[in-house]
Amino acid sequence: MATINVQRPERLTLAERLYLPAILNGLRLTWRHIWGERVTLQYPEEEREFKRVYRGVHRLNKDDKGRAKCVACEMCAASCPAHCITIKATEVEWPERDKIPKIFEIDELKCIFCGYCVEACPEDAIQMTRHYHLIARSREDMIFGLDKLLAIYDETKEQEVLRGVDFGVIRARIPGKEAGNPDEVQKLAYPVVGVVTKAETHHAQ
Amino acid sequence: MISQEQLIVSLALGLVLMLAMTAGAGVFTFFERKIAGWTQGRYGPNRAGPKGYLQFLADGIKFALKEDVIQDYVVKPVYVIAPGLMMIPALVLYAALPIGKPFVWNGNEVHLQVVQANVGVLYLLAVASIAVYGIVFGAWASNSRYPFFGGVRASAQMISYELAMGLSIISVVLLTSEPGINALSISNIVAGQTGYWFGFIPRWNLFANPVAFVVFLVCMFAETNRLPFDLAEAEQELVGGYHTEYSAMKFASFMLSEYVNMITMSMVMVTLFVGGWHFPGIEAIGSQVIQVLLSIGAFGIKVLFFCFLFLWVRWTLPRFRYDQLMHLGWKALLPVALASALGTAIAIALRV
């Protein structure tokens, strides 16, 4: 008959069987933690700061005359896997373009924040900001129209955001593709950089 | 016959302690959550009121306003009285404990003690054992499997640990016993701890018999159903244990009595092993009033330390497995407590 030799655990020493030394060690550890560092982010007062590759709420960029850069080519709507972009174009007699969007709506609830629209845009008109506060009281309010998207641009004008060309750098990390500059890739790799404290906001009671 | 002064002090003390204990238990729940946070690198509740200190009020109001569900299948009379049965022992246990130095008022000696029972130690043991009835009744009346398991576990655990606890208290009684002194009276036990060895080490029973101290410490956690011995409400296994079927204020009183229990057990611990109201250097203080106030303060600080220890240990240790619990109770603590009682007896016999 075949026998199986089972490796029995070694007998514990007296100190181990008394539990007490181990318990004291544990107490010392938790004592250090009680006085140690707190890792919780106090959300309404503090927020994470992201690198510019963070894909947050969209914005529609304006040109130097304060008009939407968009030429209503519908490349973004075509590339959108979630079909959350609706564009109705209207014709204009401007020297540099002949079409602008009459309606430009992004359903932020349908959006999966993949960033394909940003990559597809030939005019760098649609971009994604680092804002991640997407709050509304109804589903209708979550459909952002032209005004809202342009207003977000005004708010985030100073922000350095994800550009269409960044996708080339990110893609380069995929095996089989041409390798990108490792420093560039590293800069884009992990989106969290730190914490911003907003002293002026009040405690949410 | 007790003097009028003693009567006034006892009644006032009973009232004040009762209110202080219930309020203290509420604050205790807040610090439980705070320390849980701190040990885990979080802040703990910090939104309700300044720095979150009103959290316990918010919790209390929430419990009071919640719907009190009584299921159809429970045994209603028992179900309803169970939380009270749990609360009462927790709130009467401290009656026999002196919280400060006895003093002289109008020529009468007054003890800062609600009841000056001459068999106070027996009273402690008796009331502490009754506490399990609240759990068992609640568990049984819930008419549901998980609470039932919780109740069975709680009673088995209480029986196992009460033995070792009683034996470690016997060591204390033996240490106090001297010809002509009633060693079962708790004020005598405290008075017996007021001297010094070599002039500077206080004669606290903790130093006289550290083994009994450790045994009592472990049993204290088991008696209050606190981690690492909270098998009665092991939420991973038994949902909520014996209070699974309870809601609103009934649940809250189970919860509160757990915390009141912790405070009273800390008080018992301090009284029996850490010298009660005694602190080194108390004899050097001239004024009687200051002496009494400082002695109450010393008692309070010691109790707070043990309350903190409860929380500290809870957030440090994982729960015992049930067989380990029984093993520890019967095969480890019981023999050790017996040996300690025997050793103390022999030492005293040799000394006398």
Coordinates of C-alpha atoms in Angstrom, one line a residue:
Chain A
M1 CA 0.0 0.0 0.0
A2 CA 1.3 3.4 -0.9
T3 CA 2.0 5.7 2.0
I4 CA 2.0 9.4 1.8
N5 CA 4.4 11.2 4.1
V6 CA 2.7 14.3 5.4
Q7 CA 5.0 17.1 6.5
R8 CA 3.8 17.9 10.0
P9 CA 4.3 21.5 11.2
E10 CA 7.1 21.8 13.7
R11 CA 6.0 22.1 17.3
L12 CA 5.7 25.7 18.4
T13 CA 8.1 26.9 21.1
L14 CA 6.8 27.8 24.5
A15 CA 7.0 31.5 23.7
E16 CA 4.9 31.0 20.6
R17 CA 2.3 28.9 22.5
L18 CA 2.0 31.6 25.2
Y19 CA 0.8 34.0 22.5
L20 CA 1.8 36.9 24.7
P21 CA 5.1 37.9 23.0
A22 CA 3.4 37.9 19.7
I23 CA 0.5 39.9 21.1
L24 CA 2.9 42.5 22.6
N25 CA 4.5 42.8 19.2
G26 CA 1.2 43.3 17.5
L27 CA 0.2 45.9 20.1
R28 CA 3.5 47.7 19.4
L29 CA 2.7 47.7 15.7
T30 CA -0.8 49.1 16.1
W31 CA 0.5 51.7 18.6
R32 CA 2.9 53.0 15.9
H33 CA 0.0 53.2 13.5
I34 CA -2.2 55.1 15.9
W35 CA 0.4 57.9 15.9
G36 CA 1.4 57.3 12.4
E37 CA 0.5 58.8 9.0
R38 CA -3.1 59.1 7.8
V39 CA -3.7 58.0 4.2
T40 CA -7.3 59.0 3.9
L41 CA -8.0 61.8 1.4
Q42 CA -10.5 64.3 2.9
Y43 CA -12.4 64.4 -0.4
P44 CA -14.4 67.7 -0.6
E45 CA -11.5 69.6 0.9
E46 CA -8.7 67.7 -0.8
E47 CA -8.7 66.3 -4.2
R48 CA -6.3 64.1 -6.2
E49 CA -4.2 65.9 -8.7
F50 CA -3.8 64.0 -12.0
K51 CA -1.3 64.2 -14.8
R52 CA -2.6 65.6 -18.0
V53 CA -3.3 62.1 -19.4
Y54 CA -6.3 61.8 -17.1
R55 CA -9.4 61.4 -19.1
G56 CA -12.1 63.4 -17.4
V57 CA -15.0 65.6 -18.5
H58 CA -14.8 66.7 -22.1
R59 CA -14.4 70.3 -23.3
L60 CA -14.7 72.0 -26.7
N61 CA -11.8 74.2 -27.4
K62 CA -12.2 77.7 -28.7
D63 CA -10.2 79.4 -31.4
D64 CA -8.5 82.8 -31.0
K65 CA -11.8 84.5 -31.9
G66 CA -13.6 82.8 -29.1
R67 CA -15.6 80.5 -31.4
A68 CA -15.7 76.7 -31.1
K69 CA -12.8 75.2 -33.0
C70 CA -15.1 72.4 -34.1
V71 CA -15.7 72.0 -37.8
A72 CA -18.5 69.5 -37.4
C73 CA -16.7 66.8 -39.3
E74 CA -18.3 64.1 -37.0
M75 CA -15.0 62.2 -36.8
C76 CA -15.5 62.0 -33.0
A77 CA -19.0 60.8 -33.3
A78 CA -17.9 58.1 -35.7
S79 CA -15.1 56.9 -33.5
C80 CA -17.2 56.9 -30.4
P81 CA -17.7 53.3 -29.3
A82 CA -20.5 54.3 -26.9
H83 CA -22.4 56.5 -29.5
C84 CA -22.7 59.3 -27.0
I85 CA -21.8 62.2 -29.3
T86 CA -24.6 63.8 -31.3
I87 CA -23.6 66.5 -33.8
K88 CA -25.9 68.5 -36.1
A89 CA -23.9 70.8 -38.4
T90 CA -24.9 74.1 -40.0
E91 CA -23.2 75.8 -42.9
V92 CA -21.4 79.2 -42.5
E93 CA -19.5 81.5 -44.9
W94 CA -16.3 81.9 -42.9
P95 CA -13.0 82.2 -44.7
E96 CA -11.4 79.2 -42.9
R97 CA -14.3 76.8 -42.6
D98 CA -17.7 76.2 -44.0
K99 CA -19.3 74.1 -41.4
I100 CA -19.8 74.5 -37.6
P101 CA -21.9 72.5 -35.2
K102 CA -25.4 73.7 -34.4
I103 CA -25.9 71.0 -31.9
F104 CA -23.0 69.3 -30.2
E105 CA -24.1 67.0 -27.4
I106 CA -22.2 64.5 -25.3
D107 CA -24.1 62.2 -23.1
E108 CA -21.7 61.9 -20.1
L109 CA -23.7 59.0 -18.7
K110 CA -23.2 56.9 -21.9
C111 CA -19.5 58.0 -22.3
I112 CA -16.9 55.4 -21.4
F113 CA -14.1 58.0 -21.3
C114 CA -12.0 56.1 -23.7
G115 CA -10.6 59.2 -25.3
Y116 CA -11.1 58.0 -28.9
C117 CA -12.9 61.3 -29.8
V118 CA -9.8 63.2 -28.7
E119 CA -7.6 61.0 -30.8
A120 CA -9.9 61.3 -33.8
C121 CA -10.3 65.1 -33.8
P122 CA -8.4 66.6 -36.7
E123 CA -8.7 70.1 -35.2
D124 CA -7.9 69.3 -31.6
A125 CA -11.3 70.8 -30.8
I126 CA -12.5 68.1 -28.4
Q127 CA -10.3 67.4 -25.5
M128 CA -10.6 65.8 -22.1
T129 CA -10.0 67.7 -19.0
R130 CA -8.8 66.6 -15.6
H131 CA -12.2 67.4 -14.0
Y132 CA -13.9 64.4 -12.6
H133 CA -16.8 66.0 -10.7
L134 CA -19.7 64.8 -12.9
I135 CA -22.7 65.6 -10.9
A136 CA -26.3 66.4 -12.0
R137 CA -29.8 66.0 -10.7
S138 CA -31.2 64.3 -13.7
R139 CA -30.2 62.2 -16.7
E140 CA -31.1 65.2 -19.0
D141 CA -28.6 67.4 -17.1
M142 CA -25.9 64.8 -17.9
I143 CA -26.2 65.5 -21.6
F144 CA -23.7 68.3 -22.1
G145 CA -24.5 70.7 -24.9
L146 CA -22.4 73.2 -26.8
D147 CA -22.7 75.9 -24.2
K148 CA -21.7 73.6 -21.3
L149 CA -18.7 72.2 -23.2
L150 CA -17.5 75.6 -24.2
A151 CA -18.0 76.8 -20.6
I152 CA -15.8 73.9 -19.4
Y153 CA -13.1 75.1 -21.8
D154 CA -13.3 78.6 -20.2
E155 CA -12.9 77.0 -16.8
T156 CA -10.0 74.8 -17.7
K157 CA -8.2 77.1 -20.2
E158 CA -5.0 77.0 -18.2
Q159 CA -5.1 73.2 -17.7
E160 CA -2.7 71.2 -19.7
V161 CA -4.8 68.3 -21.0
L162 CA -4.6 65.1 -23.0
R163 CA -3.9 65.8 -26.6
G164 CA -4.6 63.6 -29.7
V165 CA -0.9 63.2 -30.3
D166 CA -0.4 61.7 -26.8
F167 CA -2.1 58.6 -28.0
G168 CA 0.9 57.8 -30.2
V169 CA 3.1 57.8 -27.2
I170 CA 0.7 55.6 -25.2
R171 CA 0.2 53.2 -28.2
A172 CA 4.0 52.8 -28.5
R173 CA 4.0 50.8 -25.3
I174 CA 1.9 48.1 -26.9
P175 CA 4.2 45.2 -28.1
G176 CA 4.7 45.1 -31.8
K177 CA 4.3 48.8 -32.1
E178 CA 7.2 51.2 -32.5
A179 CA 8.7 51.9 -29.1
G180 CA 8.1 55.4 -27.8
N181 CA 10.5 57.5 -25.8
P182 CA 10.6 55.8 -22.4
D183 CA 10.7 59.1 -20.5
E184 CA 7.6 60.3 -22.4
V185 CA 5.8 57.1 -21.6
Q186 CA 6.8 57.3 -18.0
K187 CA 5.4 60.8 -17.8
L188 CA 2.1 59.6 -19.1
A189 CA 2.0 56.2 -17.4
Y190 CA 0.3 56.6 -14.0
P191 CA -2.2 59.4 -13.8
V192 CA -2.0 60.4 -10.1
V193 CA 0.6 63.0 -9.1
G194 CA -0.5 64.3 -5.7
V195 CA -3.2 66.0 -3.6
V196 CA -4.5 69.5 -3.8
T197 CA -6.0 71.0 -0.7
K198 CA -8.7 73.6 -1.2
A199 CA -8.7 75.6 2.0
E200 CA -11.5 77.8 0.9
T201 CA -14.2 75.1 0.6
H202 CA -16.3 74.5 3.7
H203 CA -16.7 71.3 5.6
A204 CA -19.6 69.3 4.2
Q205 CA -21.7 68.9 7.2
Chain B
M1 CA -26.3 50.5 60.4
I2 CA -25.1 52.9 57.8
S3 CA -24.7 56.6 58.7
Q4 CA -26.7 59.4 57.1
E5 CA -23.6 60.8 55.5
Q6 CA -22.8 57.4 53.9
L7 CA -26.4 57.2 52.6
I8 CA -26.2 60.6 50.9
V9 CA -22.8 59.7 49.3
S10 CA -24.1 56.3 48.2
L11 CA -27.2 57.6 46.6
A12 CA -25.5 60.5 44.8
L13 CA -22.7 58.2 43.7
G14 CA -25.1 55.6 42.3
L15 CA -27.0 58.2 40.3
V16 CA -23.9 60.0 39.0
L17 CA -22.1 56.7 38.1
M18 CA -25.2 55.4 36.3
L19 CA -25.5 58.5 34.1
A20 CA -21.7 58.7 33.6
M21 CA -21.6 55.1 32.5
T22 CA -24.3 55.3 30.0
A23 CA -23.0 58.6 28.6
G24 CA -19.4 57.1 28.7
A25 CA -20.5 54.1 26.8
G26 CA -21.8 56.4 24.0
V27 CA -18.5 58.3 23.9
F28 CA -16.8 54.9 24.0
T29 CA -18.4 53.9 20.7
F30 CA -17.1 57.0 19.2
F31 CA -13.6 56.3 20.3
E32 CA -13.9 52.8 19.2
R33 CA -14.4 54.0 15.7
K34 CA -11.7 56.7 16.0
I35 CA -9.1 54.2 17.2
A36 CA -10.2 51.7 14.5
G37 CA -9.4 54.5 12.0
W38 CA -6.1 55.5 13.6
T39 CA -4.8 51.9 13.7
Q40 CA -5.7 51.5 10.0
G41 CA -4.2 54.8 8.9
R42 CA -7.6 56.5 8.5
Y43 CA -9.0 59.5 10.5
G44 CA -12.1 57.8 11.8
P45 CA -15.4 59.8 12.0
N46 CA -14.6 63.5 11.7
R47 CA -17.6 65.2 10.1
A48 CA -20.3 65.4 12.8
G49 CA -19.5 68.5 14.9
P50 CA -16.1 69.8 15.8
K51 CA -13.6 67.1 14.7
G52 CA -16.4 64.6 14.7
Y53 CA -16.9 64.6 18.5
L54 CA -20.7 64.8 18.1
Q55 CA -20.8 61.5 16.1
F56 CA -22.0 59.5 19.1
L57 CA -25.0 61.9 19.4
A58 CA -25.8 61.4 15.8
D59 CA -25.6 57.6 16.2
G60 CA -27.8 57.8 19.2
I61 CA -30.5 59.9 17.5
K62 CA -30.4 57.6 14.5
F63 CA -30.9 54.6 16.7
A64 CA -33.8 56.3 18.6
L65 CA -35.6 57.3 15.4
K66 CA -35.2 54.0 13.5
E67 CA -38.1 51.6 13.1
D68 CA -38.2 49.0 15.8
V69 CA -38.9 45.8 13.9
I70 CA -40.3 42.9 15.9
Q71 CA -40.5 39.8 13.7
D72 CA -43.6 37.6 13.8
Y73 CA -41.6 34.5 14.7
V74 CA -39.8 35.8 17.8
V75 CA -40.9 34.8 21.3
K76 CA -42.0 38.3 22.1
P77 CA -41.9 38.7 25.9
V78 CA -38.4 37.2 26.1
Y79 CA -37.3 39.0 23.0
V80 CA -38.3 42.3 24.5
I81 CA -36.7 41.9 27.9
A82 CA -33.4 40.5 26.7
P83 CA -31.7 43.8 26.0
G84 CA -32.7 45.0 29.4
L85 CA -31.4 41.8 31.0
M86 CA -28.1 42.5 29.3
M87 CA -28.1 46.2 30.4
I88 CA -29.0 45.7 34.1
P89 CA -26.0 43.6 35.2
A90 CA -23.7 45.9 33.3
L91 CA -25.2 48.9 35.2
V92 CA -25.3 47.4 38.7
L93 CA -21.9 45.7 38.7
Y94 CA -19.9 48.8 39.7
A95 CA -22.1 49.3 42.8
A96 CA -19.6 47.3 45.0
L97 CA -16.5 49.1 43.7
P98 CA -14.9 51.9 45.7
I99 CA -14.0 54.7 43.3
G100 CA -12.1 56.9 45.8
K101 CA -10.3 57.0 49.1
P102 CA -12.7 56.7 52.2
F103 CA -12.9 59.9 54.1
V104 CA -14.3 61.3 57.4
W105 CA -17.4 63.5 57.3
N106 CA -19.0 64.7 60.5
G107 CA -17.0 62.1 62.4
N108 CA -18.4 59.2 60.3
E109 CA -16.2 57.3 57.9
V110 CA -17.7 57.5 54.4
H111 CA -16.8 55.1 51.6
L112 CA -17.0 56.2 48.0
Q113 CA -19.0 53.1 47.2
V114 CA -22.6 52.6 46.4
V115 CA -23.0 49.5 48.4
Q116 CA -20.5 48.5 51.0
A117 CA -21.1 44.8 50.7
N118 CA -19.1 42.6 53.0
V119 CA -19.0 39.9 50.4
G120 CA -18.4 42.2 47.5
V121 CA -16.2 39.8 45.6
L122 CA -19.1 37.2 45.5
Y123 CA -21.4 40.0 44.3
L124 CA -19.0 40.8 41.4
L125 CA -18.8 37.2 40.3
A126 CA -22.5 36.6 40.6
V127 CA -23.5 39.7 38.6
A128 CA -20.9 39.2 36.0
S129 CA -22.2 35.7 35.4
I130 CA -25.8 36.9 35.1
A131 CA -24.8 39.1 32.1
V132 CA -24.8 36.1 29.8
Y133 CA -28.5 35.7 30.3
G134 CA -29.2 38.8 28.2
I135 CA -27.3 37.2 25.3
V136 CA -28.8 33.8 25.7
F137 CA -32.4 35.0 26.1
G138 CA -32.0 37.4 23.1
A139 CA -30.5 34.6 21.0
W140 CA -33.1 32.0 21.9
A141 CA -36.1 34.4 21.6
S142 CA -35.0 35.5 18.2
N143 CA -36.0 32.0 17.0
S144 CA -33.4 32.1 14.3
R145 CA -30.3 30.0 13.6
Y146 CA -27.4 32.4 13.6
P147 CA -28.5 34.2 16.8
F148 CA -29.0 30.8 18.4
F149 CA -25.4 29.8 17.5
G150 CA -24.2 33.1 18.9
G151 CA -26.0 32.5 22.2
V152 CA -24.7 28.9 22.5
R153 CA -21.2 30.1 21.9
A154 CA -21.5 33.0 24.4
S155 CA -22.8 30.7 27.2
A156 CA -20.1 28.1 26.6
Q157 CA -17.4 30.8 26.5
M158 CA -18.7 32.4 29.7
I159 CA -18.6 29.1 31.6
S160 CA -15.1 28.3 30.4
Y161 CA -13.7 31.7 31.3
E162 CA -15.6 32.3 34.5
L163 CA -13.7 29.5 36.2
A164 CA -10.3 30.9 35.4
M165 CA -11.5 34.3 36.3
G166 CA -12.8 33.2 39.7
L167 CA -9.6 31.4 40.4
S168 CA -7.6 34.5 39.6
I169 CA -9.8 36.5 42.0
I170 CA -9.1 33.8 44.6
S171 CA -5.5 34.8 44.4
V172 CA -6.4 38.3 45.1
V173 CA -8.6 37.4 48.1
L174 CA -5.7 35.2 49.4
L175 CA -3.3 38.1 49.1
T176 CA -5.7 40.3 51.1
S177 CA -6.5 37.8 53.8
E178 CA -5.0 38.5 57.1
P179 CA -6.3 37.5 60.6
G180 CA -9.2 39.8 61.5
I181 CA -9.7 41.2 58.0
N182 CA -12.7 40.3 55.8
A183 CA -10.9 39.6 52.5
L184 CA -14.1 39.3 50.6
S185 CA -14.9 42.9 51.1
I186 CA -13.8 45.0 48.2
S187 CA -12.8 48.0 50.2
N188 CA -10.5 45.8 52.2
I189 CA -9.0 44.4 49.0
V190 CA -8.2 48.0 47.9
A191 CA -7.0 48.9 51.4
G192 CA -4.7 45.9 51.3
Q193 CA -3.0 47.3 48.2
T194 CA -2.1 50.7 49.7
G195 CA 1.3 49.8 51.2
Y196 CA 4.7 49.7 49.6
W197 CA 7.5 47.2 49.1
F198 CA 11.0 48.5 49.8
G199 CA 9.3 51.8 50.3
F200 CA 8.6 52.6 46.6
I201 CA 6.9 49.7 44.8
P202 CA 3.1 50.0 45.5
R203 CA 1.7 46.8 46.9
W204 CA -0.7 46.4 44.0
N205 CA -1.8 42.8 43.3
L206 CA -0.6 43.3 39.8
F207 CA 3.0 43.1 41.2
A208 CA 2.2 40.6 43.9
N209 CA 0.8 38.1 41.5
P210 CA 1.4 39.0 37.8
V211 CA 0.2 35.5 36.6
A212 CA -3.3 36.0 38.1
F213 CA -3.3 39.5 36.6
V214 CA -2.6 38.1 33.1
V215 CA -5.3 35.4 33.6
F216 CA -7.8 38.0 34.7
L217 CA -6.9 40.2 31.8
V218 CA -7.6 37.5 29.3
C219 CA -10.8 36.5 31.0
M220 CA -11.9 40.1 31.1
F221 CA -11.8 40.2 27.3
A222 CA -13.7 36.9 27.1
E223 CA -16.3 37.9 29.7
T224 CA -17.2 41.1 27.8
N225 CA -17.3 39.2 24.5
R226 CA -14.7 41.5 23.0
L227 CA -12.2 40.6 20.3
P228 CA -10.2 38.4 20.2
F229 CA -13.1 36.5 21.9
D230 CA -16.1 37.9 20.2
L231 CA -17.3 34.6 18.8
A232 CA -20.9 35.3 20.0
E233 CA -21.2 37.9 17.3
A234 CA -18.6 36.8 14.8
E235 CA -20.0 38.6 11.8
Q236 CA -18.2 36.6 9.2
E237 CA -19.8 33.4 10.5
L238 CA -23.0 34.4 12.3
V239 CA -24.2 37.6 10.5
G240 CA -24.6 39.6 13.7
G241 CA -24.6 36.8 16.3
Y242 CA -27.1 37.1 19.1
H243 CA -28.4 40.5 18.0
T244 CA -29.0 39.7 14.4
E245 CA -32.8 40.0 14.7
Y246 CA -32.7 43.2 16.8
S247 CA -33.1 46.7 15.5
A248 CA -33.3 50.3 16.6
M249 CA -33.1 51.0 20.4
K250 CA -33.1 47.3 21.3
F251 CA -30.0 46.7 19.2
A252 CA -28.6 49.9 20.6
S253 CA -29.0 48.8 24.2
F254 CA -27.2 45.5 23.4
M255 CA -24.5 47.6 21.9
L256 CA -24.4 50.1 24.8
S257 CA -24.4 47.3 27.4
E258 CA -21.3 45.8 25.7
Y259 CA -19.5 49.1 26.2
V260 CA -20.9 49.6 29.7
N261 CA -19.6 46.1 30.4
M262 CA -16.2 47.1 29.2
I263 CA -16.1 50.1 31.5
T264 CA -17.3 48.1 34.5
M265 CA -14.8 45.3 33.8
S266 CA -12.0 47.9 33.6
M267 CA -13.2 49.2 36.9
V268 CA -13.1 45.7 38.4
M269 CA -9.7 45.1 37.0
V270 CA -8.4 48.3 38.5
T271 CA -10.0 47.6 41.8
L272 CA -8.7 44.1 42.2
F273 CA -5.3 44.3 40.6
V274 CA -4.1 47.9 40.0
G275 CA -4.7 49.3 43.5
G276 CA -8.1 50.9 42.9
W277 CA -7.9 54.5 43.9
H278 CA -4.4 54.2 45.3
F279 CA -1.5 55.9 43.7
P280 CA 2.1 56.2 44.8
G281 CA 2.6 59.2 47.0
I282 CA -1.0 59.6 48.1
E283 CA 0.0 59.6 51.8
A284 CA 2.2 62.6 51.3
I285 CA -0.8 64.9 50.5
G286 CA -1.9 66.8 53.5
S287 CA -5.5 68.0 52.7
Q288 CA -8.2 65.3 52.9
V289 CA -10.3 66.9 50.1
I290 CA -7.4 67.0 47.6
Q291 CA -6.4 63.4 48.6
V292 CA -9.9 62.2 47.9
L293 CA -10.2 64.1 44.6
L294 CA -6.8 62.9 43.4
S295 CA -7.7 59.3 44.4
I296 CA -10.9 59.5 42.3
G297 CA -8.8 60.9 39.5
A298 CA -6.2 58.1 39.8
F299 CA -9.0 55.6 39.6
G300 CA -10.5 57.3 36.5
I301 CA -7.1 57.4 34.7
K302 CA -6.5 53.7 35.4
V303 CA -10.0 52.8 34.2
L304 CA -9.4 54.9 31.0
F305 CA -6.2 53.0 30.4
F306 CA -7.9 49.7 30.5
C307 CA -10.8 51.0 28.3
F308 CA -8.2 52.0 25.8
L309 CA -6.5 48.6 26.1
F310 CA -9.8 47.0 25.1
L311 CA -9.9 49.0 21.9
W312 CA -6.2 48.7 21.3
V313 CA -6.3 44.9 21.6
R314 CA -9.5 44.7 19.5
W315 CA -7.9 46.4 16.5
T316 CA -4.7 44.4 16.9
L317 CA -5.7 40.8 17.2
P318 CA -7.7 38.6 14.9
R319 CA -10.5 36.4 16.4
F320 CA -9.7 33.1 18.0
R321 CA -11.1 30.0 16.3
Y322 CA -13.7 28.2 18.5
D323 CA -11.5 25.2 19.4
Q324 CA -8.6 27.5 20.1
L325 CA -10.9 29.4 22.4
M326 CA -11.9 26.3 24.3
H327 CA -8.3 25.1 24.4
L328 CA -7.1 28.3 25.8
G329 CA -9.9 28.5 28.4
W330 CA -9.8 24.9 29.7
K331 CA -6.3 23.7 29.0
A332 CA -4.2 26.8 29.4
L333 CA -5.9 29.4 31.6
L334 CA -7.6 27.1 34.1
P335 CA -4.4 25.2 35.1
V336 CA -2.4 28.4 35.2
A337 CA -5.1 30.1 37.4
L338 CA -5.2 27.1 39.7
A339 CA -1.4 27.0 40.0
S340 CA -1.4 30.7 40.7
A341 CA -4.0 30.4 43.4
L342 CA -2.1 27.4 44.9
G343 CA 1.2 29.3 44.7
T344 CA -0.3 32.3 46.4
A345 CA -1.7 30.1 49.2
I346 CA 1.6 28.4 49.8
A347 CA 3.5 31.7 49.8
I348 CA 1.1 33.1 52.3
A349 CA 1.2 30.0 54.5
L350 CA 5.0 30.1 54.5
R351 CA 5.1 33.8 55.3
V352 CA 2.6 33.6 58.2

